[in-house]
Amino acid sequence: QKEVEQNSGPLSVPEGAIASLNCTYSDRVSQSFFWYRQYSGKSPELIMSIYSNGDKEDGRFTAQLNKASQYVSLLIRDSQPSDSATYLCAPRRSGGSYIPTFGRGTSLIVHP
Amino acid sequence: DAGVIQSPRHEVTEMGQEVTLRCKPISGHNSLFWYRQTMMRGLELLIYFNNNVPIDDSGMPEDRFSAKMPNASFSTLKIQPSEPRDSAVYFCASSLGQKDPLHFGNGTRLTVT
């Protein structure tokens, strides 16, 4: 089993819709969870972090974490064409020599 | 905050040549990472430093790759000799602590012909 799994997509949604991006991870000791957005030809940029079970909202973005199910998701409300990018999930364990691992990412396309 | 600074932005070289990529992490960040990104393999971690000490280099492809971090504000990734299959975008990232998010530089796009 891969450490971090994401549907590669592309996920295509109409402008104004809710985009739902999912991620499962295998390391039960992961404590921090990050979502990065990567535009084509650019570097990944952090958009959300979540550390506790439940939901965390920031503007149009909501991250949801369920540690028991080893599942983290990102919801984007009122999707805009500017949200079109690849979204990378990255769980991280604190301490030791744990290597932060990124999923392959989900490509999101928001069409007008 | 200038962010993570990488140089050069683009590098085109011929097979067999030495390539050196440079990175300046965010001031105060204790961890530094070198990643390689390709369409086929996604983001792969090459090596991870904590407090300037290499913690894990198991992602380094082979002996042609080496990385150093002589001080807290500078790191290099060297490829010698370079091969066409090394063509990729190389990212440097830093983080404040071991459970904190990574901040990426703009990357170096390497093309080996």
mmCIF file with all atom_site columns, C-alpha atoms in Angstrom:
data_model
loop_
_atom_site.group_PDB
_atom_site.id
_atom_site.type_symbol
_atom_site.label_atom_id
_atom_site.label_alt_id
_atom_site.label_comp_id
_atom_site.label_asym_id
_atom_site.label_entity_id
_atom_site.label_seq_id
_atom_site.pdbx_PDB_ins_code
_atom_site.Cartn_x
_atom_site.Cartn_y
_atom_site.Cartn_z
_atom_site.occupancy
_atom_site.B_iso_or_equiv
_atom_site.pdbx_formal_charge
_atom_site.auth_seq_id
_atom_site.auth_comp_id
_atom_site.auth_asym_id
_atom_site.auth_atom_id
_atom_site.pdbx_PDB_model_num
ATOM 1   C CA . GLN A 1 1   ? 0.000   0.000  0.000   1.00 0.00 ? 1   GLN A CA 1
ATOM 2   C CA . LYS A 1 2   ? 1.294   3.436  -0.898  1.00 0.00 ? 2   LYS A CA 1
ATOM 3   C CA . GLU A 1 3   ? 1.881   5.768  2.038   1.00 0.00 ? 3   GLU A CA 1
ATOM 4   C CA . VAL A 1 4   ? -0.411  8.446  0.663   1.00 0.00 ? 4   VAL A CA 1
ATOM 5   C CA . GLU A 1 5   ? -3.101  7.809  -1.916  1.00 0.00 ? 5   GLU A CA 1
ATOM 6   C CA . GLN A 1 6   ? -5.046  10.332 -3.902  1.00 0.00 ? 6   GLN A CA 1
ATOM 7   C CA . ASN A 1 7   ? -7.227  10.022 -6.964  1.00 0.00 ? 7   ASN A CA 1
ATOM 8   C CA . SER A 1 8   ? -5.127  11.522 -9.752  1.00 0.00 ? 8   SER A CA 1
ATOM 9   C CA . GLY A 1 9   ? -8.187  12.869 -11.547 1.00 0.00 ? 9   GLY A CA 1
ATOM 10  C CA . PRO A 1 10  ? -8.695  15.077 -13.329 1.00 0.00 ? 10  PRO A CA 1
ATOM 11  C CA . LEU A 1 11  ? -11.654 16.132 -11.257 1.00 0.00 ? 11  LEU A CA 1
ATOM 12  C CA . SER A 1 12  ? -13.786 18.457 -13.330 1.00 0.00 ? 12  SER A CA 1
ATOM 13  C CA . VAL A 1 13  ? -16.400 20.675 -11.686 1.00 0.00 ? 13  VAL A CA 1
ATOM 14  C CA . PRO A 1 14  ? -18.405 23.640 -12.931 1.00 0.00 ? 14  PRO A CA 1
ATOM 15  C CA . GLU A 1 15  ? -17.724 27.101 -11.587 1.00 0.00 ? 15  GLU A CA 1
ATOM 16  C CA . GLY A 1 16  ? -19.599 27.687 -8.346  1.00 0.00 ? 16  GLY A CA 1
ATOM 17  C CA . ALA A 1 17  ? -19.795 24.015 -7.403  1.00 0.00 ? 17  ALA A CA 1
ATOM 18  C CA . ILE A 1 18  ? -18.172 22.251 -4.451  1.00 0.00 ? 18  ILE A CA 1
ATOM 19  C CA . ALA A 1 19  ? -14.985 20.352 -5.256  1.00 0.00 ? 19  ALA A CA 1
ATOM 20  C CA . SER A 1 20  ? -14.188 17.430 -2.960  1.00 0.00 ? 20  SER A CA 1
ATOM 21  C CA . LEU A 1 21  ? -10.633 16.111 -2.828  1.00 0.00 ? 21  LEU A CA 1
ATOM 22  C CA . ASN A 1 22  ? -9.784  12.991 -0.862  1.00 0.00 ? 22  ASN A CA 1
ATOM 23  C CA . CYS A 1 23  ? -6.661  11.445 0.586   1.00 0.00 ? 23  CYS A CA 1
ATOM 24  C CA . THR A 1 24  ? -5.914  8.280  2.538   1.00 0.00 ? 24  THR A CA 1
ATOM 25  C CA . TYR A 1 25  ? -2.669  7.561  4.349   1.00 0.00 ? 25  TYR A CA 1
ATOM 26  C CA . SER A 1 26  ? -1.099  4.466  5.831   1.00 0.00 ? 26  SER A CA 1
ATOM 27  C CA . ASP A 1 27  ? 0.970   5.845  8.722   1.00 0.00 ? 27  ASP A CA 1
ATOM 28  C CA . ARG A 1 28  ? -1.219  5.745  11.828  1.00 0.00 ? 28  ARG A CA 1
ATOM 29  C CA . VAL A 1 29  ? 1.244   7.922  13.723  1.00 0.00 ? 29  VAL A CA 1
ATOM 30  C CA . SER A 1 30  ? 0.794   10.888 11.399  1.00 0.00 ? 30  SER A CA 1
ATOM 31  C CA . GLN A 1 31  ? -0.068  13.948 13.450  1.00 0.00 ? 31  GLN A CA 1
ATOM 32  C CA . SER A 1 32  ? -0.018  16.883 11.054  1.00 0.00 ? 32  SER A CA 1
ATOM 33  C CA . PHE A 1 33  ? -1.850  17.043 7.767   1.00 0.00 ? 33  PHE A CA 1
ATOM 34  C CA . PHE A 1 34  ? -1.282  19.558 5.040   1.00 0.00 ? 34  PHE A CA 1
ATOM 35  C CA . TRP A 1 35  ? -2.875  20.396 1.737   1.00 0.00 ? 35  TRP A CA 1
ATOM 36  C CA . TYR A 1 36  ? -0.767  22.068 -0.927  1.00 0.00 ? 36  TYR A CA 1
ATOM 37  C CA . ARG A 1 37  ? -1.866  23.598 -4.188  1.00 0.00 ? 37  ARG A CA 1
ATOM 38  C CA . GLN A 1 38  ? 0.444   23.458 -7.191  1.00 0.00 ? 38  GLN A CA 1
ATOM 39  C CA . TYR A 1 39  ? -0.254  25.432 -10.315 1.00 0.00 ? 39  TYR A CA 1
ATOM 40  C CA . SER A 1 40  ? 1.282   24.159 -13.524 1.00 0.00 ? 40  SER A CA 1
ATOM 41  C CA . GLY A 1 41  ? 4.939   25.140 -13.664 1.00 0.00 ? 41  GLY A CA 1
ATOM 42  C CA . LYS A 1 42  ? 4.952   26.467 -10.117 1.00 0.00 ? 42  LYS A CA 1
ATOM 43  C CA . SER A 1 43  ? 6.012   25.161 -6.732  1.00 0.00 ? 43  SER A CA 1
ATOM 44  C CA . PRO A 1 44  ? 3.623   23.680 -4.165  1.00 0.00 ? 44  PRO A CA 1
ATOM 45  C CA . GLU A 1 45  ? 2.134   26.223 -1.785  1.00 0.00 ? 45  GLU A CA 1
ATOM 46  C CA . LEU A 1 46  ? 0.500   25.466 1.541   1.00 0.00 ? 46  LEU A CA 1
ATOM 47  C CA . ILE A 1 47  ? -3.214  26.211 1.641   1.00 0.00 ? 47  ILE A CA 1
ATOM 48  C CA . MET A 1 48  ? -4.513  24.276 4.665   1.00 0.00 ? 48  MET A CA 1
ATOM 49  C CA . SER A 1 49  ? -3.208  22.492 7.715   1.00 0.00 ? 49  SER A CA 1
ATOM 50  C CA . ILE A 1 50  ? -5.166  20.365 10.166  1.00 0.00 ? 50  ILE A CA 1
ATOM 51  C CA . TYR A 1 51  ? -4.019  18.614 13.308  1.00 0.00 ? 51  TYR A CA 1
ATOM 52  C CA . SER A 1 52  ? -7.169  17.374 15.072  1.00 0.00 ? 52  SER A CA 1
ATOM 53  C CA . ASN A 1 53  ? -10.109 15.233 14.054  1.00 0.00 ? 53  ASN A CA 1
ATOM 54  C CA . GLY A 1 54  ? -13.030 17.166 12.639  1.00 0.00 ? 54  GLY A CA 1
ATOM 55  C CA . ASP A 1 55  ? -13.372 20.102 10.309  1.00 0.00 ? 55  ASP A CA 1
ATOM 56  C CA . LYS A 1 56  ? -11.300 23.209 9.858   1.00 0.00 ? 56  LYS A CA 1
ATOM 57  C CA . GLU A 1 57  ? -12.583 26.045 7.728   1.00 0.00 ? 57  GLU A CA 1
ATOM 58  C CA . ASP A 1 58  ? -10.624 28.851 6.094   1.00 0.00 ? 58  ASP A CA 1
ATOM 59  C CA . GLY A 1 59  ? -12.573 30.951 3.672   1.00 0.00 ? 59  GLY A CA 1
ATOM 60  C CA . ARG A 1 60  ? -13.835 28.767 0.852   1.00 0.00 ? 60  ARG A CA 1
ATOM 61  C CA . PHE A 1 61  ? -11.679 25.844 1.983   1.00 0.00 ? 61  PHE A CA 1
ATOM 62  C CA . THR A 1 62  ? -12.611 23.198 4.548   1.00 0.00 ? 62  THR A CA 1
ATOM 63  C CA . ALA A 1 63  ? -10.265 20.430 5.610   1.00 0.00 ? 63  ALA A CA 1
ATOM 64  C CA . GLN A 1 64  ? -11.743 17.328 7.228   1.00 0.00 ? 64  GLN A CA 1
ATOM 65  C CA . LEU A 1 65  ? -9.720  14.816 9.214   1.00 0.00 ? 65  LEU A CA 1
ATOM 66  C CA . ASN A 1 66  ? -10.665 11.358 10.460  1.00 0.00 ? 66  ASN A CA 1
ATOM 67  C CA . LYS A 1 67  ? -7.640  9.727  12.051  1.00 0.00 ? 67  LYS A CA 1
ATOM 68  C CA . ALA A 1 68  ? -9.465  6.498  12.846  1.00 0.00 ? 68  ALA A CA 1
ATOM 69  C CA . SER A 1 69  ? -10.192 6.017  9.158   1.00 0.00 ? 69  SER A CA 1
ATOM 70  C CA . GLN A 1 70  ? -6.830  7.502  8.132   1.00 0.00 ? 70  GLN A CA 1
ATOM 71  C CA . TYR A 1 71  ? -8.633  9.866  5.834   1.00 0.00 ? 71  TYR A CA 1
ATOM 72  C CA . VAL A 1 72  ? -8.304  13.562 5.146   1.00 0.00 ? 72  VAL A CA 1
ATOM 73  C CA . SER A 1 73  ? -10.258 15.616 2.647   1.00 0.00 ? 73  SER A CA 1
ATOM 74  C CA . LEU A 1 74  ? -10.380 19.119 1.247   1.00 0.00 ? 74  LEU A CA 1
ATOM 75  C CA . LEU A 1 75  ? -13.601 20.807 0.193   1.00 0.00 ? 75  LEU A CA 1
ATOM 76  C CA . ILE A 1 76  ? -13.539 23.882 -1.986  1.00 0.00 ? 76  ILE A CA 1
ATOM 77  C CA . ARG A 1 77  ? -16.821 25.778 -2.003  1.00 0.00 ? 77  ARG A CA 1
ATOM 78  C CA . ASP A 1 78  ? -17.883 28.118 -4.792  1.00 0.00 ? 78  ASP A CA 1
ATOM 79  C CA . SER A 1 79  ? -15.100 26.775 -7.007  1.00 0.00 ? 79  SER A CA 1
ATOM 80  C CA . GLN A 1 80  ? -13.471 29.283 -9.315  1.00 0.00 ? 80  GLN A CA 1
ATOM 81  C CA . PRO A 1 81  ? -11.454 28.738 -12.504 1.00 0.00 ? 81  PRO A CA 1
ATOM 82  C CA . SER A 1 82  ? -8.465  30.079 -10.553 1.00 0.00 ? 82  SER A CA 1
ATOM 83  C CA . ASP A 1 83  ? -8.747  27.014 -8.303  1.00 0.00 ? 83  ASP A CA 1
ATOM 84  C CA . SER A 1 84  ? -7.714  24.828 -11.240 1.00 0.00 ? 84  SER A CA 1
ATOM 85  C CA . ALA A 1 85  ? -4.487  23.217 -10.087 1.00 0.00 ? 85  ALA A CA 1
ATOM 86  C CA . THR A 1 86  ? -3.088  20.015 -8.622  1.00 0.00 ? 86  THR A CA 1
ATOM 87  C CA . TYR A 1 87  ? -3.778  19.491 -4.931  1.00 0.00 ? 87  TYR A CA 1
ATOM 88  C CA . LEU A 1 88  ? -1.258  17.522 -2.909  1.00 0.00 ? 88  LEU A CA 1
ATOM 89  C CA . CYS A 1 89  ? -1.958  15.828 0.397   1.00 0.00 ? 89  CYS A CA 1
ATOM 90  C CA . ALA A 1 90  ? 0.945   15.531 2.865   1.00 0.00 ? 90  ALA A CA 1
ATOM 91  C CA . PRO A 1 91  ? 0.639   13.869 6.257   1.00 0.00 ? 91  PRO A CA 1
ATOM 92  C CA . ARG A 1 92  ? 3.549   14.250 8.613   1.00 0.00 ? 92  ARG A CA 1
ATOM 93  C CA . ARG A 1 93  ? 4.669   12.578 11.809  1.00 0.00 ? 93  ARG A CA 1
ATOM 94  C CA . SER A 1 94  ? 6.541   14.711 14.307  1.00 0.00 ? 94  SER A CA 1
ATOM 95  C CA . GLY A 1 95  ? 9.992   13.866 15.539  1.00 0.00 ? 95  GLY A CA 1
ATOM 96  C CA . GLY A 1 96  ? 12.569  11.297 14.562  1.00 0.00 ? 96  GLY A CA 1
ATOM 97  C CA . SER A 1 97  ? 13.634  10.786 11.002  1.00 0.00 ? 97  SER A CA 1
ATOM 98  C CA . TYR A 1 98  ? 10.198  10.485 9.486   1.00 0.00 ? 98  TYR A CA 1
ATOM 99  C CA . ILE A 1 99  ? 10.283  11.515 5.872   1.00 0.00 ? 99  ILE A CA 1
ATOM 100 C CA . PRO A 1 100 ? 7.354   13.745 4.859   1.00 0.00 ? 100 PRO A CA 1
ATOM 101 C CA . THR A 1 101 ? 5.679   12.060 1.909   1.00 0.00 ? 101 THR A CA 1
ATOM 102 C CA . PHE A 1 102 ? 3.429   13.656 -0.645  1.00 0.00 ? 102 PHE A CA 1
ATOM 103 C CA . GLY A 1 103 ? 0.602   12.035 -2.531  1.00 0.00 ? 103 GLY A CA 1
ATOM 104 C CA . ARG A 1 104 ? 0.700   12.185 -6.331  1.00 0.00 ? 104 ARG A CA 1
ATOM 105 C CA . GLY A 1 105 ? -1.942  14.864 -6.199  1.00 0.00 ? 105 GLY A CA 1
ATOM 106 C CA . THR A 1 106 ? -5.400  15.352 -7.675  1.00 0.00 ? 106 THR A CA 1
ATOM 107 C CA . SER A 1 107 ? -5.757  17.542 -10.715 1.00 0.00 ? 107 SER A CA 1
ATOM 108 C CA . LEU A 1 108 ? -8.757  19.848 -10.391 1.00 0.00 ? 108 LEU A CA 1
ATOM 109 C CA . ILE A 1 109 ? -10.309 21.606 -13.345 1.00 0.00 ? 109 ILE A CA 1
ATOM 110 C CA . VAL A 1 110 ? -12.976 24.236 -12.722 1.00 0.00 ? 110 VAL A CA 1
ATOM 111 C CA . HIS A 1 111 ? -14.735 25.120 -15.948 1.00 0.00 ? 111 HIS A CA 1
ATOM 112 C CA . PRO A 1 112 ? -16.751 28.305 -16.449 1.00 0.00 ? 112 PRO A CA 1
ATOM 113 C CA . ASP B 2 1   ? 10.331  37.129 4.523   1.00 0.00 ? 1   ASP B CA 1
ATOM 114 C CA . ALA B 2 2   ? 12.072  36.262 1.262   1.00 0.00 ? 2   ALA B CA 1
ATOM 115 C CA . GLY B 2 3   ? 10.991  32.647 1.309   1.00 0.00 ? 3   GLY B CA 1
ATOM 116 C CA . VAL B 2 4   ? 13.147  29.747 0.174   1.00 0.00 ? 4   VAL B CA 1
ATOM 117 C CA . ILE B 2 5   ? 15.516  30.875 -2.548  1.00 0.00 ? 5   ILE B CA 1
ATOM 118 C CA . GLN B 2 6   ? 16.813  28.490 -5.176  1.00 0.00 ? 6   GLN B CA 1
ATOM 119 C CA . SER B 2 7   ? 19.262  29.016 -7.984  1.00 0.00 ? 7   SER B CA 1
ATOM 120 C CA . PRO B 2 8   ? 19.495  28.691 -10.866 1.00 0.00 ? 8   PRO B CA 1
ATOM 121 C CA . ARG B 2 9   ? 15.869  28.697 -12.053 1.00 0.00 ? 9   ARG B CA 1
ATOM 122 C CA . HIS B 2 10  ? 16.795  26.819 -15.204 1.00 0.00 ? 10  HIS B CA 1
ATOM 123 C CA . GLU B 2 11  ? 19.811  24.701 -16.028 1.00 0.00 ? 11  GLU B CA 1
ATOM 124 C CA . VAL B 2 12  ? 20.540  23.087 -19.360 1.00 0.00 ? 12  VAL B CA 1
ATOM 125 C CA . THR B 2 13  ? 23.617  20.923 -19.552 1.00 0.00 ? 13  THR B CA 1
ATOM 126 C CA . GLU B 2 14  ? 25.105  18.093 -21.527 1.00 0.00 ? 14  GLU B CA 1
ATOM 127 C CA . MET B 2 15  ? 25.335  14.544 -20.318 1.00 0.00 ? 15  MET B CA 1
ATOM 128 C CA . GLY B 2 16  ? 28.418  13.962 -18.242 1.00 0.00 ? 16  GLY B CA 1
ATOM 129 C CA . GLN B 2 17  ? 28.677  17.498 -16.922 1.00 0.00 ? 17  GLN B CA 1
ATOM 130 C CA . GLU B 2 18  ? 28.541  18.436 -13.258 1.00 0.00 ? 18  GLU B CA 1
ATOM 131 C CA . VAL B 2 19  ? 25.470  20.270 -12.043 1.00 0.00 ? 19  VAL B CA 1
ATOM 132 C CA . THR B 2 20  ? 25.181  22.173 -8.765  1.00 0.00 ? 20  THR B CA 1
ATOM 133 C CA . LEU B 2 21  ? 21.857  23.396 -7.441  1.00 0.00 ? 21  LEU B CA 1
ATOM 134 C CA . ARG B 2 22  ? 21.712  25.881 -4.602  1.00 0.00 ? 22  ARG B CA 1
ATOM 135 C CA . CYS B 2 23  ? 19.239  26.653 -1.854  1.00 0.00 ? 23  CYS B CA 1
ATOM 136 C CA . LYS B 2 24  ? 18.852  29.230 0.887   1.00 0.00 ? 24  LYS B CA 1
ATOM 137 C CA . PRO B 2 25  ? 16.183  28.197 3.403   1.00 0.00 ? 25  PRO B CA 1
ATOM 138 C CA . ILE B 2 26  ? 13.956  30.547 5.355   1.00 0.00 ? 26  ILE B CA 1
ATOM 139 C CA . SER B 2 27  ? 15.882  32.057 8.241   1.00 0.00 ? 27  SER B CA 1
ATOM 140 C CA . GLY B 2 28  ? 15.191  30.213 11.471  1.00 0.00 ? 28  GLY B CA 1
ATOM 141 C CA . HIS B 2 29  ? 13.956  27.032 9.827   1.00 0.00 ? 29  HIS B CA 1
ATOM 142 C CA . ASN B 2 30  ? 15.654  23.938 11.208  1.00 0.00 ? 30  ASN B CA 1
ATOM 143 C CA . SER B 2 31  ? 14.824  21.420 8.507   1.00 0.00 ? 31  SER B CA 1
ATOM 144 C CA . LEU B 2 32  ? 15.711  21.423 4.829   1.00 0.00 ? 32  LEU B CA 1
ATOM 145 C CA . PHE B 2 33  ? 14.537  19.065 2.129   1.00 0.00 ? 33  PHE B CA 1
ATOM 146 C CA . TRP B 2 34  ? 15.495  18.384 -1.466  1.00 0.00 ? 34  TRP B CA 1
ATOM 147 C CA . TYR B 2 35  ? 12.753  16.967 -3.706  1.00 0.00 ? 35  TYR B CA 1
ATOM 148 C CA . ARG B 2 36  ? 12.661  15.967 -7.350  1.00 0.00 ? 36  ARG B CA 1
ATOM 149 C CA . GLN B 2 37  ? 9.449   16.148 -9.363  1.00 0.00 ? 37  GLN B CA 1
ATOM 150 C CA . THR B 2 38  ? 8.663   14.405 -12.629 1.00 0.00 ? 38  THR B CA 1
ATOM 151 C CA . MET B 2 39  ? 5.411   13.599 -14.346 1.00 0.00 ? 39  MET B CA 1
ATOM 152 C CA . MET B 2 40  ? 6.052   9.898  -13.963 1.00 0.00 ? 40  MET B CA 1
ATOM 153 C CA . ARG B 2 41  ? 7.045   9.781  -10.318 1.00 0.00 ? 41  ARG B CA 1
ATOM 154 C CA . GLY B 2 42  ? 5.575   12.900 -8.745  1.00 0.00 ? 42  GLY B CA 1
ATOM 155 C CA . LEU B 2 43  ? 7.413   14.522 -5.833  1.00 0.00 ? 43  LEU B CA 1
ATOM 156 C CA . GLU B 2 44  ? 10.222  12.339 -4.525  1.00 0.00 ? 44  GLU B CA 1
ATOM 157 C CA . LEU B 2 45  ? 12.208  13.213 -1.425  1.00 0.00 ? 45  LEU B CA 1
ATOM 158 C CA . LEU B 2 46  ? 15.926  12.980 -2.079  1.00 0.00 ? 46  LEU B CA 1
ATOM 159 C CA . ILE B 2 47  ? 17.442  14.030 1.234   1.00 0.00 ? 47  ILE B CA 1
ATOM 160 C CA . TYR B 2 48  ? 16.433  15.646 4.494   1.00 0.00 ? 48  TYR B CA 1
ATOM 161 C CA . PHE B 2 49  ? 18.610  17.754 6.813   1.00 0.00 ? 49  PHE B CA 1
ATOM 162 C CA . ASN B 2 50  ? 17.783  18.692 10.383  1.00 0.00 ? 50  ASN B CA 1
ATOM 163 C CA . ASN B 2 51  ? 19.971  21.318 12.042  1.00 0.00 ? 51  ASN B CA 1
ATOM 164 C CA . ASN B 2 52  ? 22.389  21.021 9.088   1.00 0.00 ? 52  ASN B CA 1
ATOM 165 C CA . VAL B 2 53  ? 22.850  17.276 9.635   1.00 0.00 ? 53  VAL B CA 1
ATOM 166 C CA . PRO B 2 54  ? 21.692  14.804 6.966   1.00 0.00 ? 54  PRO B CA 1
ATOM 167 C CA . ILE B 2 55  ? 19.013  12.665 8.587   1.00 0.00 ? 55  ILE B CA 1
ATOM 168 C CA . ASP B 2 56  ? 17.940  10.473 5.711   1.00 0.00 ? 56  ASP B CA 1
ATOM 169 C CA . ASP B 2 57  ? 19.433  10.271 2.235   1.00 0.00 ? 57  ASP B CA 1
ATOM 170 C CA . SER B 2 58  ? 17.768  7.030  1.230   1.00 0.00 ? 58  SER B CA 1
ATOM 171 C CA . GLY B 2 59  ? 15.979  8.861  -1.568  1.00 0.00 ? 59  GLY B CA 1
ATOM 172 C CA . MET B 2 60  ? 19.202  9.862  -3.294  1.00 0.00 ? 60  MET B CA 1
ATOM 173 C CA . PRO B 2 61  ? 19.144  7.864  -6.535  1.00 0.00 ? 61  PRO B CA 1
ATOM 174 C CA . GLU B 2 62  ? 22.777  6.826  -6.630  1.00 0.00 ? 62  GLU B CA 1
ATOM 175 C CA . ASP B 2 63  ? 26.317  7.910  -5.918  1.00 0.00 ? 63  ASP B CA 1
ATOM 176 C CA . ARG B 2 64  ? 26.176  10.506 -8.656  1.00 0.00 ? 64  ARG B CA 1
ATOM 177 C CA . PHE B 2 65  ? 24.047  12.605 -6.332  1.00 0.00 ? 65  PHE B CA 1
ATOM 178 C CA . SER B 2 66  ? 25.428  14.368 -3.263  1.00 0.00 ? 66  SER B CA 1
ATOM 179 C CA . ALA B 2 67  ? 24.111  17.077 -0.968  1.00 0.00 ? 67  ALA B CA 1
ATOM 180 C CA . LYS B 2 68  ? 25.682  19.296 1.612   1.00 0.00 ? 68  LYS B CA 1
ATOM 181 C CA . MET B 2 69  ? 24.523  21.817 4.158   1.00 0.00 ? 69  MET B CA 1
ATOM 182 C CA . PRO B 2 70  ? 27.619  23.600 5.466   1.00 0.00 ? 70  PRO B CA 1
ATOM 183 C CA . ASN B 2 71  ? 25.583  26.058 7.527   1.00 0.00 ? 71  ASN B CA 1
ATOM 184 C CA . ALA B 2 72  ? 22.016  26.909 8.436   1.00 0.00 ? 72  ALA B CA 1
ATOM 185 C CA . SER B 2 73  ? 21.542  29.257 5.501   1.00 0.00 ? 73  SER B CA 1
ATOM 186 C CA . PHE B 2 74  ? 22.873  27.296 2.550   1.00 0.00 ? 74  PHE B CA 1
ATOM 187 C CA . SER B 2 75  ? 22.617  23.897 0.916   1.00 0.00 ? 75  SER B CA 1
ATOM 188 C CA . THR B 2 76  ? 23.763  22.401 -2.366  1.00 0.00 ? 76  THR B CA 1
ATOM 189 C CA . LEU B 2 77  ? 22.683  19.407 -4.397  1.00 0.00 ? 77  LEU B CA 1
ATOM 190 C CA . LYS B 2 78  ? 25.292  18.178 -6.836  1.00 0.00 ? 78  LYS B CA 1
ATOM 191 C CA . ILE B 2 79  ? 24.962  15.723 -9.686  1.00 0.00 ? 79  ILE B CA 1
ATOM 192 C CA . GLN B 2 80  ? 28.179  14.389 -11.177 1.00 0.00 ? 80  GLN B CA 1
ATOM 193 C CA . PRO B 2 81  ? 28.119  13.137 -13.876 1.00 0.00 ? 81  PRO B CA 1
ATOM 194 C CA . SER B 2 82  ? 24.664  14.177 -15.028 1.00 0.00 ? 82  SER B CA 1
ATOM 195 C CA . GLU B 2 83  ? 22.508  11.944 -17.232 1.00 0.00 ? 83  GLU B CA 1
ATOM 196 C CA . PRO B 2 84  ? 19.412  12.654 -19.344 1.00 0.00 ? 84  PRO B CA 1
ATOM 197 C CA . ARG B 2 85  ? 17.232  10.739 -16.871 1.00 0.00 ? 85  ARG B CA 1
ATOM 198 C CA . ASP B 2 86  ? 18.115  13.332 -14.238 1.00 0.00 ? 86  ASP B CA 1
ATOM 199 C CA . SER B 2 87  ? 16.011  15.878 -16.112 1.00 0.00 ? 87  SER B CA 1
ATOM 200 C CA . ALA B 2 88  ? 13.337  17.076 -13.699 1.00 0.00 ? 88  ALA B CA 1
ATOM 201 C CA . VAL B 2 89  ? 12.325  19.983 -11.505 1.00 0.00 ? 89  VAL B CA 1
ATOM 202 C CA . TYR B 2 90  ? 14.295  20.024 -8.276  1.00 0.00 ? 90  TYR B CA 1
ATOM 203 C CA . PHE B 2 91  ? 12.682  21.706 -5.292  1.00 0.00 ? 91  PHE B CA 1
ATOM 204 C CA . CYS B 2 92  ? 14.233  22.770 -2.047  1.00 0.00 ? 92  CYS B CA 1
ATOM 205 C CA . ALA B 2 93  ? 11.926  23.220 0.950   1.00 0.00 ? 93  ALA B CA 1
ATOM 206 C CA . SER B 2 94  ? 12.384  24.194 4.570   1.00 0.00 ? 94  SER B CA 1
ATOM 207 C CA . SER B 2 95  ? 10.292  23.897 7.699   1.00 0.00 ? 95  SER B CA 1
ATOM 208 C CA . LEU B 2 96  ? 10.430  25.456 11.130  1.00 0.00 ? 96  LEU B CA 1
ATOM 209 C CA . GLY B 2 97  ? 10.123  22.220 13.051  1.00 0.00 ? 97  GLY B CA 1
ATOM 210 C CA . GLN B 2 98  ? 9.533   18.543 12.588  1.00 0.00 ? 98  GLN B CA 1
ATOM 211 C CA . LYS B 2 99  ? 5.741   18.731 12.568  1.00 0.00 ? 99  LYS B CA 1
ATOM 212 C CA . ASP B 2 100 ? 5.451   21.973 10.635  1.00 0.00 ? 100 ASP B CA 1
ATOM 213 C CA . PRO B 2 101 ? 4.524   22.446 6.980   1.00 0.00 ? 101 PRO B CA 1
ATOM 214 C CA . LEU B 2 102 ? 7.127   22.736 4.266   1.00 0.00 ? 102 LEU B CA 1
ATOM 215 C CA . HIS B 2 103 ? 7.776   25.957 2.406   1.00 0.00 ? 103 HIS B CA 1
ATOM 216 C CA . PHE B 2 104 ? 9.021   25.413 -1.119  1.00 0.00 ? 104 PHE B CA 1
ATOM 217 C CA . GLY B 2 105 ? 11.385  27.377 -3.276  1.00 0.00 ? 105 GLY B CA 1
ATOM 218 C CA . ASN B 2 106 ? 10.535  28.127 -6.896  1.00 0.00 ? 106 ASN B CA 1
ATOM 219 C CA . GLY B 2 107 ? 12.490  25.120 -8.080  1.00 0.00 ? 107 GLY B CA 1
ATOM 220 C CA . THR B 2 108 ? 15.251  24.504 -10.589 1.00 0.00 ? 108 THR B CA 1
ATOM 221 C CA . ARG B 2 109 ? 14.243  23.017 -13.918 1.00 0.00 ? 109 ARG B CA 1
ATOM 222 C CA . LEU B 2 110 ? 17.124  20.800 -15.012 1.00 0.00 ? 110 LEU B CA 1
ATOM 223 C CA . THR B 2 111 ? 17.467  19.568 -18.569 1.00 0.00 ? 111 THR B CA 1
ATOM 224 C CA . VAL B 2 112 ? 20.284  17.169 -19.403 1.00 0.00 ? 112 VAL B CA 1
ATOM 225 C CA . THR B 2 113 ? 20.783  16.563 -23.114 1.00 0.00 ? 113 THR B CA 1
#
